């Protein structure tokens, strides 16, 4: 059964890792696409310093609720580290995963969050990658983290994707249908 993070109610790091390994195996076996997104709350440490850890925890729990409401049925979400989240998108191509991550980003940006009677705003940055043939877990997680770092370096509150050229591409706008 799934192991959940007590603060957010999402899967914890161990549970998402098990799910990720299973999805990678299925993707390889059946030659189906699979994507992974890493995300974190922009300027979370500054937020924690200003409002305190209790309010920061409340913010993370509220953001997890917003993200859970946006999940599709086969997808999985987890709290991967302090303010870092991970999303598993089985049978999903990169362009579609990018649109989903952008929907998540916009939902958090638009959310009315509050703690201790104070209205709060938060944004998130996302790095989205598609599993490559023969790639192992560490390689996939490394690419996802580098792609997330590219989104943050490009100004935060955006989605970066690991393009086939291996140069992360960022966007604040949802992808248009071709």
mmCIF file of C-alpha atoms in Angstrom:
data_model
loop_
_atom_site.group_PDB
_atom_site.id
_atom_site.type_symbol
_atom_site.label_atom_id
_atom_site.label_comp_id
_atom_site.label_asym_id
_atom_site.label_seq_id
_atom_site.Cartn_x
_atom_site.Cartn_y
_atom_site.Cartn_z
ATOM 1 C CA UNK A 1 0.000 0.000 0.000
ATOM 2 C CA UNK A 2 1.047 3.601 -0.520
ATOM 3 C CA UNK A 3 3.049 5.389 2.137
ATOM 4 C CA UNK A 4 2.065 9.011 2.503
ATOM 5 C CA UNK A 5 3.782 12.119 3.737
ATOM 6 C CA UNK A 6 2.040 13.138 6.988
ATOM 7 C CA UNK A 7 2.109 16.866 6.212
ATOM 8 C CA UNK A 8 0.786 16.859 2.643
ATOM 9 C CA UNK A 9 -1.062 13.551 2.361
ATOM 10 C CA UNK A 10 0.815 12.903 -0.892
ATOM 11 C CA UNK A 11 3.028 9.882 -1.454
ATOM 12 C CA UNK A 12 6.369 10.104 0.315
ATOM 13 C CA UNK A 13 9.789 9.836 -1.339
ATOM 14 C CA UNK A 14 10.069 6.073 -0.838
ATOM 15 C CA UNK A 15 6.598 5.352 -2.241
ATOM 16 C CA UNK A 16 7.089 7.518 -5.345
ATOM 17 C CA UNK A 17 10.482 5.906 -5.966
ATOM 18 C CA UNK A 18 8.881 2.441 -5.950
ATOM 19 C CA UNK A 19 6.125 3.693 -8.278
ATOM 20 C CA UNK A 20 8.691 5.348 -10.529
ATOM 21 C CA UNK A 21 10.783 2.182 -10.864
ATOM 22 C CA UNK A 22 7.647 0.190 -11.708
ATOM 23 C CA UNK A 23 6.528 2.774 -14.278
ATOM 24 C CA UNK A 24 10.002 2.841 -15.850
ATOM 25 C CA UNK A 25 9.904 -0.944 -16.166
ATOM 26 C CA UNK A 26 6.432 -0.839 -17.745
ATOM 27 C CA UNK A 27 7.492 1.959 -20.097
ATOM 28 C CA UNK A 28 10.520 -0.017 -21.233
ATOM 29 C CA UNK A 29 8.690 -3.317 -21.558
ATOM 30 C CA UNK A 30 5.740 -1.955 -23.534
ATOM 31 C CA UNK A 31 7.605 0.874 -25.274
ATOM 32 C CA UNK A 32 5.215 3.503 -23.978
ATOM 33 C CA UNK A 33 6.162 7.056 -23.040
ATOM 34 C CA UNK A 34 6.488 8.092 -19.417
ATOM 35 C CA UNK A 35 7.322 11.464 -17.954
ATOM 36 C CA UNK A 36 8.472 12.802 -14.634
ATOM 37 C CA UNK A 37 8.220 16.327 -13.264
ATOM 38 C CA UNK A 38 10.101 17.806 -10.337
ATOM 39 C CA UNK A 39 8.846 21.033 -8.836
ATOM 40 C CA UNK A 40 9.470 23.242 -5.888
ATOM 41 C CA UNK A 41 7.913 26.261 -4.256
ATOM 42 C CA UNK A 42 9.647 29.431 -5.388
ATOM 43 C CA UNK A 43 11.514 31.289 -2.614
ATOM 44 C CA UNK A 44 10.219 28.881 0.042
ATOM 45 C CA UNK A 45 13.111 29.477 2.447
ATOM 46 C CA UNK A 46 12.479 33.233 2.337
ATOM 47 C CA UNK A 47 8.801 32.540 3.009
ATOM 48 C CA UNK A 48 9.692 30.309 5.986
ATOM 49 C CA UNK A 49 12.073 32.937 7.351
ATOM 50 C CA UNK A 50 9.391 35.639 7.109
ATOM 51 C CA UNK A 51 6.339 33.719 8.368
ATOM 52 C CA UNK A 52 7.818 30.818 10.364
ATOM 53 C CA UNK A 53 7.939 27.065 9.883
ATOM 54 C CA UNK A 54 4.346 26.464 11.012
ATOM 55 C CA UNK A 55 2.997 28.791 8.313
ATOM 56 C CA UNK A 56 5.407 27.255 5.804
ATOM 57 C CA UNK A 57 4.051 23.803 6.638
ATOM 58 C CA UNK A 58 0.478 25.071 6.221
ATOM 59 C CA UNK A 59 1.437 26.534 2.836
ATOM 60 C CA UNK A 60 2.933 23.195 1.699
ATOM 61 C CA UNK A 61 -0.204 21.329 2.801
ATOM 62 C CA UNK A 62 -2.448 23.802 0.949
ATOM 63 C CA UNK A 63 -0.326 23.613 -2.202
ATOM 64 C CA UNK A 64 -0.471 19.804 -2.027
ATOM 65 C CA UNK A 65 -4.272 20.069 -1.949
ATOM 66 C CA UNK A 66 -4.285 22.315 -5.018
ATOM 67 C CA UNK A 67 -1.962 19.928 -6.870
ATOM 68 C CA UNK A 68 -4.005 16.853 -5.869
ATOM 69 C CA UNK A 69 -7.117 18.441 -7.365
ATOM 70 C CA UNK A 70 -5.315 18.796 -10.704
ATOM 71 C CA UNK A 71 -4.020 15.192 -10.947
ATOM 72 C CA UNK A 72 -5.314 12.895 -13.638
ATOM 73 C CA UNK A 73 -6.351 9.394 -12.583
ATOM 74 C CA UNK A 74 -3.185 7.476 -13.598
ATOM 75 C CA UNK A 75 -0.755 10.134 -12.353
ATOM 76 C CA UNK A 76 1.000 10.138 -8.988
ATOM 77 C CA UNK A 77 2.230 12.994 -6.842
ATOM 78 C CA UNK A 78 4.665 12.979 -3.932
ATOM 79 C CA UNK A 79 6.450 15.257 -1.544
ATOM 80 C CA UNK A 80 10.013 14.383 -2.515
ATOM 81 C CA UNK A 81 11.935 16.676 -0.162
ATOM 82 C CA UNK A 82 11.312 19.765 1.978
ATOM 83 C CA UNK A 83 9.431 21.948 -0.516
ATOM 84 C CA UNK A 84 10.063 19.717 -3.534
ATOM 85 C CA UNK A 85 7.339 17.715 -5.223
ATOM 86 C CA UNK A 86 7.528 14.954 -7.818
ATOM 87 C CA UNK A 87 4.925 13.919 -10.359
ATOM 88 C CA UNK A 88 4.806 10.698 -12.335
ATOM 89 C CA UNK A 89 2.928 10.759 -15.643
ATOM 90 C CA UNK A 90 2.665 7.202 -17.044
ATOM 91 C CA UNK A 91 1.828 6.711 -20.725
ATOM 92 C CA UNK A 92 2.372 10.419 -21.312
ATOM 93 C CA UNK A 93 4.540 12.139 -23.913
ATOM 94 C CA UNK A 94 6.695 15.147 -23.102
ATOM 95 C CA UNK A 95 4.453 17.755 -24.765
ATOM 96 C CA UNK A 96 1.421 16.546 -22.829
ATOM 97 C CA UNK A 97 3.360 16.357 -19.549
ATOM 98 C CA UNK A 98 4.497 19.951 -20.090
ATOM 99 C CA UNK A 99 0.880 21.076 -20.468
ATOM 100 C CA UNK A 100 -0.101 19.237 -17.292
ATOM 101 C CA UNK A 101 2.782 20.801 -15.353
ATOM 102 C CA UNK A 102 1.794 24.232 -16.649
ATOM 103 C CA UNK A 103 -1.775 23.596 -15.495
ATOM 104 C CA UNK A 104 -0.366 22.735 -12.034
ATOM 105 C CA UNK A 105 1.765 25.881 -12.067
ATOM 106 C CA UNK A 106 -1.194 28.100 -12.944
ATOM 107 C CA UNK A 107 -3.444 26.438 -10.349
ATOM 108 C CA UNK A 108 -0.917 27.190 -7.582
ATOM 109 C CA UNK A 109 -0.353 30.734 -8.852
ATOM 110 C CA UNK A 110 -4.124 31.409 -8.833
ATOM 111 C CA UNK A 111 -4.856 29.656 -5.529
ATOM 112 C CA UNK A 112 -6.083 31.694 -2.597
ATOM 113 C CA UNK A 113 -3.924 30.405 0.222
ATOM 114 C CA UNK A 114 -4.035 31.629 3.791
ATOM 115 C CA UNK A 115 -2.404 30.956 7.115
ATOM 116 C CA UNK A 116 -3.109 32.569 10.455
ATOM 117 C CA UNK A 117 -5.635 34.873 8.787
ATOM 118 C CA UNK A 118 -3.099 36.202 6.301
ATOM 119 C CA UNK A 119 -3.641 35.885 2.563
ATOM 120 C CA UNK A 120 -0.646 34.257 0.888
ATOM 121 C CA UNK A 121 0.517 33.816 -2.681
ATOM 122 C CA UNK A 122 2.926 31.202 -3.954
ATOM 123 C CA UNK A 123 4.417 30.145 -7.260
ATOM 124 C CA UNK A 124 6.239 27.004 -8.337
ATOM 125 C CA UNK A 125 8.894 26.061 -10.868
ATOM 126 C CA UNK A 126 8.774 22.742 -12.736
ATOM 127 C CA UNK A 127 11.264 20.579 -14.608
ATOM 128 C CA UNK A 128 9.706 17.972 -16.925
ATOM 129 C CA UNK A 129 11.540 15.063 -18.544
ATOM 130 C CA UNK A 130 10.582 11.979 -20.523
ATOM 131 C CA UNK A 131 12.313 8.719 -19.642
ATOM 132 C CA UNK A 132 14.868 7.734 -22.277
ATOM 133 C CA UNK A 133 15.466 4.150 -23.447
ATOM 134 C CA UNK A 134 18.000 2.448 -21.190
ATOM 135 C CA UNK A 135 18.006 5.276 -18.649
ATOM 136 C CA UNK A 136 18.288 4.312 -14.987
ATOM 137 C CA UNK A 137 16.613 5.990 -12.024
ATOM 138 C CA UNK A 138 19.584 8.144 -11.035
ATOM 139 C CA UNK A 139 20.024 9.443 -14.591
ATOM 140 C CA UNK A 140 16.319 10.275 -14.838
ATOM 141 C CA UNK A 141 16.269 12.055 -11.474
ATOM 142 C CA UNK A 142 19.442 13.952 -12.374
ATOM 143 C CA UNK A 143 17.934 15.206 -15.639
ATOM 144 C CA UNK A 144 14.707 16.179 -13.881
ATOM 145 C CA UNK A 145 16.631 18.123 -11.236
ATOM 146 C CA UNK A 146 18.799 19.904 -13.840
ATOM 147 C CA UNK A 147 15.675 20.828 -15.789
ATOM 148 C CA UNK A 148 14.017 22.179 -12.628
ATOM 149 C CA UNK A 149 17.160 24.233 -11.930
ATOM 150 C CA UNK A 150 16.903 25.656 -15.474
ATOM 151 C CA UNK A 151 13.326 26.813 -14.748
ATOM 152 C CA UNK A 152 14.510 28.524 -11.575
ATOM 153 C CA UNK A 153 17.513 30.104 -13.312
ATOM 154 C CA UNK A 154 15.225 31.454 -16.047
ATOM 155 C CA UNK A 155 13.220 33.424 -13.490
ATOM 156 C CA UNK A 156 11.028 30.899 -11.604
ATOM 157 C CA UNK A 157 7.256 30.396 -11.889
ATOM 158 C CA UNK A 158 7.651 28.437 -15.094
ATOM 159 C CA UNK A 159 7.937 25.015 -16.649
ATOM 160 C CA UNK A 160 11.176 23.826 -18.220
ATOM 161 C CA UNK A 161 11.302 20.710 -20.386
ATOM 162 C CA UNK A 162 14.307 18.604 -21.287
ATOM 163 C CA UNK A 163 14.283 18.948 -25.050
ATOM 164 C CA UNK A 164 15.753 16.335 -27.403
ATOM 165 C CA UNK A 165 18.707 18.705 -27.900
ATOM 166 C CA UNK A 166 19.383 18.424 -24.139
ATOM 167 C CA UNK A 167 18.954 22.153 -23.676
ATOM 168 C CA UNK A 168 16.137 22.832 -21.215
ATOM 169 C CA UNK A 169 13.416 25.014 -22.704
ATOM 170 C CA UNK A 170 11.290 27.172 -20.413
ATOM 171 C CA UNK A 171 7.843 28.584 -20.846
ATOM 172 C CA UNK A 172 5.377 30.593 -18.783
ATOM 173 C CA UNK A 173 2.642 30.059 -21.342
ATOM 174 C CA UNK A 174 0.764 26.831 -21.916
ATOM 175 C CA UNK A 175 1.857 25.031 -25.053
ATOM 176 C CA UNK A 176 -0.421 25.597 -28.044
ATOM 177 C CA UNK A 177 -1.922 22.713 -29.877
ATOM 178 C CA UNK A 178 -0.224 22.205 -33.210
#
